[in-house]
Amino acid sequence: AKLSVATVAVVGLVWILHSQTEQNAIHLEGIREQRSDHMELVQEIMIKQAENQEVLIKLVEEIARSKAKD
C-alpha cells in the first residue's frame, strides 16, 4: 500500500511539473512579446522548477528507501 500511494504521489508531481513547464513556456512567450525586462522572471521560473525537481528527486529516493526495506 505504501508503494502505490508513493507511486501516485510521483505521478502527480510529474504531472504538476509538466503542466507548470507548459504554463511557464506560455508565460515567457507573453513576456517576450511585451519586450519588458524579463530576465529576472525567467530566473525565478528556473529556480522554481529546480526546487520542484529537487522535491521530486527526494520523493523518488524516499520511495527507493522504503522499497529496499520491504
Protein backbone atom coordinates (compact mmCIF):
# COMPACT_ATOMS: atom_id res chain seq x y z
CA ALA A 1 0.00 0.00 0.00
CA LYS A 2 2.91 2.32 0.81
CA LEU A 3 4.35 1.93 -2.68
CA SER A 4 1.09 2.56 -4.53
CA VAL A 5 0.45 5.78 -2.58
CA ALA A 6 4.02 6.90 -3.26
CA THR A 7 3.67 5.99 -6.94
CA VAL A 8 0.51 8.08 -7.17
CA ALA A 9 2.40 10.95 -5.49
CA VAL A 10 5.24 10.73 -8.02
CA VAL A 11 2.85 10.59 -10.96
CA GLY A 12 1.05 13.61 -9.53
CA LEU A 13 4.29 15.55 -9.08
CA VAL A 14 5.48 14.68 -12.58
CA TRP A 15 2.16 15.89 -13.97
CA ILE A 16 2.40 19.13 -11.93
CA LEU A 17 5.96 19.71 -13.14
CA HIS A 18 4.90 19.05 -16.74
CA SER A 19 1.88 21.37 -16.65
CA GLN A 20 3.92 24.03 -14.86
CA THR A 21 6.60 23.83 -17.55
CA GLU A 22 3.93 24.37 -20.22
CA GLN A 23 2.44 27.31 -18.30
CA ASN A 24 5.90 28.82 -17.88
CA ALA A 25 6.58 28.49 -21.61
CA ILE A 26 3.30 30.26 -22.43
CA HIS A 27 4.05 32.91 -19.81
CA LEU A 28 7.57 33.50 -21.17
CA GLU A 29 6.20 33.88 -24.70
CA GLY A 30 3.89 36.63 -23.46
CA ILE A 31 6.77 38.36 -21.70
CA ARG A 32 8.93 38.27 -24.85
CA GLU A 33 6.12 39.92 -26.81
CA GLN A 34 5.97 42.73 -24.24
CA ARG A 35 9.75 43.27 -24.61
CA SER A 36 9.93 44.20 -20.93
CA ASP A 37 12.86 43.40 -18.67
CA HIS A 38 12.07 39.71 -18.17
CA MET A 39 15.40 38.12 -17.22
CA GLU A 40 14.56 38.34 -13.51
CA LEU A 41 11.29 36.49 -14.05
CA VAL A 42 12.99 33.87 -16.22
CA GLN A 43 15.45 33.23 -13.38
CA GLU A 44 12.60 33.00 -10.85
CA ILE A 45 10.84 30.42 -13.02
CA MET A 46 14.06 28.41 -13.44
CA ILE A 47 14.67 28.46 -9.67
CA LYS A 48 11.07 27.33 -9.04
CA GLN A 49 11.44 24.45 -11.48
CA ALA A 50 14.76 23.42 -9.92
CA GLU A 51 13.11 23.42 -6.47
CA ASN A 52 10.24 21.30 -7.80
CA GLN A 53 12.68 18.82 -9.31
CA GLU A 54 14.58 18.59 -6.00
CA VAL A 55 11.30 17.75 -4.24
CA LEU A 56 10.58 15.09 -6.87
CA ILE A 57 14.08 13.58 -6.54
CA LYS A 58 13.76 13.45 -2.75
CA LEU A 59 10.39 11.70 -3.06
CA VAL A 60 11.79 9.14 -5.51
CA GLU A 61 14.74 8.50 -3.17
CA GLU A 62 12.30 8.06 -0.28
CA ILE A 63 10.31 5.50 -2.29
CA ALA A 64 13.51 3.65 -3.18
CA ARG A 65 14.46 3.53 0.51
CA SER A 66 11.03 2.28 1.64
CA LYS A 67 11.05 -0.30 -1.18
CA ALA A 68 14.51 -1.50 -0.12
CA LYS A 69 13.19 -2.07 3.42
CA ASP A 70 10.34 -4.32 2.22
